[in-house]
GROMACS .gro file of C-alpha atoms in nm:
model
  110
    1UNK     CA    1  -1.557  25.213   7.184
    2UNK     CA    2  -1.715  25.127   6.882
    3UNK     CA    3  -1.590  24.827   6.700
    4UNK     CA    4  -1.533  24.867   6.336
    5UNK     CA    5  -1.373  24.471   6.370
    6UNK     CA    6  -1.537  24.245   6.131
    7UNK     CA    7  -1.342  23.976   6.119
    8UNK     CA    8  -1.306  23.775   6.480
    9UNK     CA    9  -1.003  23.847   6.656
   10UNK     CA   10  -0.804  23.451   6.714
   11UNK     CA   11  -0.547  23.455   7.007
   12UNK     CA   12  -0.230  23.312   6.875
   13UNK     CA   13  -0.095  23.013   7.067
   14UNK     CA   14   0.223  23.038   6.945
   15UNK     CA   15   0.491  23.355   6.962
   16UNK     CA   16   0.515  23.512   6.683
   17UNK     CA   17   0.754  23.796   6.678
   18UNK     CA   18   0.669  24.068   6.487
   19UNK     CA   19   1.033  24.324   6.354
   20UNK     CA   20   1.042  24.626   6.075
   21UNK     CA   21   1.187  24.583   5.820
   22UNK     CA   22   1.306  24.960   5.716
   23UNK     CA   23   1.518  24.988   6.080
   24UNK     CA   24   1.577  24.604   6.161
   25UNK     CA   25   1.387  24.655   6.526
   26UNK     CA   26   1.181  24.353   6.711
   27UNK     CA   27   0.878  24.544   6.742
   28UNK     CA   28   0.664  24.324   7.004
   29UNK     CA   29   0.453  23.978   6.978
   30UNK     CA   30   0.123  23.918   6.852
   31UNK     CA   31  -0.121  23.838   6.999
   32UNK     CA   32  -0.399  23.822   6.840
   33UNK     CA   33  -0.438  23.836   6.448
   34UNK     CA   34  -0.729  23.751   6.161
   35UNK     CA   35  -0.648  23.827   5.751
   36UNK     CA   36  -0.717  24.144   5.834
   37UNK     CA   37  -0.498  24.303   6.087
   38UNK     CA   38  -0.335  24.176   6.390
   39UNK     CA   39  -0.293  24.299   6.807
   40UNK     CA   40   0.043  24.382   6.908
   41UNK     CA   41   0.235  24.311   7.184
   42UNK     CA   42   0.502  24.509   7.272
   43UNK     CA   43   0.803  24.749   7.509
   44UNK     CA   44   0.726  25.017   7.370
   45UNK     CA   45   0.451  25.288   7.211
   46UNK     CA   46   0.428  25.244   6.840
   47UNK     CA   47   0.390  25.554   6.709
   48UNK     CA   48   0.005  25.543   6.610
   49UNK     CA   49  -0.079  25.556   6.230
   50UNK     CA   50   0.256  25.447   6.064
   51UNK     CA   51   0.280  25.203   5.797
   52UNK     CA   52   0.517  24.947   5.849
   53UNK     CA   53   0.648  24.616   5.610
   54UNK     CA   54   0.687  24.417   5.882
   55UNK     CA   55   0.855  24.005   5.894
   56UNK     CA   56   0.666  23.800   6.136
   57UNK     CA   57   0.868  23.498   6.262
   58UNK     CA   58   0.732  23.159   6.331
   59UNK     CA   59   0.880  22.924   6.590
   60UNK     CA   60   0.752  22.663   6.307
   61UNK     CA   61   0.734  22.566   5.924
   62UNK     CA   62   0.378  22.662   5.762
   63UNK     CA   63   0.349  22.618   5.424
   64UNK     CA   64   0.685  22.591   5.389
   65UNK     CA   65   0.777  22.942   5.493
   66UNK     CA   66   0.970  22.980   5.899
   67UNK     CA   67   0.851  23.374   5.829
   68UNK     CA   68   0.579  23.587   5.656
   69UNK     CA   69   0.619  23.885   5.538
   70UNK     CA   70   0.312  24.214   5.487
   71UNK     CA   71   0.230  24.621   5.517
   72UNK     CA   72   0.048  24.738   5.852
   73UNK     CA   73  -0.029  25.056   5.938
   74UNK     CA   74  -0.051  25.156   6.378
   75UNK     CA   75  -0.461  25.206   6.388
   76UNK     CA   76  -0.468  25.243   6.802
   77UNK     CA   77  -0.274  25.199   7.076
   78UNK     CA   78  -0.311  25.158   7.439
   79UNK     CA   79  -0.122  25.058   7.793
   80UNK     CA   80  -0.116  24.730   7.894
   81UNK     CA   81  -0.339  24.718   8.264
   82UNK     CA   82  -0.028  24.578   8.459
   83UNK     CA   83   0.181  24.912   8.260
   84UNK     CA   84   0.548  24.915   8.148
   85UNK     CA   85   0.374  24.721   7.839
   86UNK     CA   86   0.150  24.827   7.493
   87UNK     CA   87  -0.136  24.742   7.280
   88UNK     CA   88  -0.119  24.816   6.951
   89UNK     CA   89  -0.430  24.729   6.662
   90UNK     CA   90  -0.234  24.673   6.337
   91UNK     CA   91  -0.440  24.637   6.015
   92UNK     CA   92  -0.300  24.531   5.679
   93UNK     CA   93  -0.224  24.745   5.372
   94UNK     CA   94  -0.059  24.503   5.198
   95UNK     CA   95  -0.106  24.092   5.236
   96UNK     CA   96   0.065  23.918   5.005
   97UNK     CA   97  -0.124  23.613   4.894
   98UNK     CA   98   0.161  23.359   5.041
   99UNK     CA   99   0.074  23.512   5.382
  100UNK     CA  100  -0.250  23.545   5.396
  101UNK     CA  101  -0.236  23.129   5.361
  102UNK     CA  102  -0.009  23.100   5.650
  103UNK     CA  103  -0.279  23.318   5.875
  104UNK     CA  104  -0.518  23.164   5.755
  105UNK     CA  105  -0.392  22.823   5.806
  106UNK     CA  106  -0.306  22.960   6.190
  107UNK     CA  107  -0.697  23.082   6.223
  108UNK     CA  108  -0.860  22.790   6.083
  109UNK     CA  109  -0.644  22.565   6.371
  110UNK     CA  110  -0.843  22.709   6.608
   0.00000   0.00000   0.00000
């Protein structure tokens, strides 16, 4: 498979829960991320090529925040090998500076 990703993914060691701000639904949790996107693990498949306004909840305070916000579009998905869960790749379409700072701090601490 051809990789379009420019930045190396960084595995997340803490639980970052992701919510759809439009519906309030819990979408899943972040598996890895960088400043251009993230991979989400969810219990239900995520619609492809859909734009989302997302809230990412942090299990700790980071840069004075317990959550951050961003907009993203789902680009690919597939069912996990074990079945019953789904991997989805999301590309950030809008990343506020406060959110970027949180992601950069998490990636740098790896």
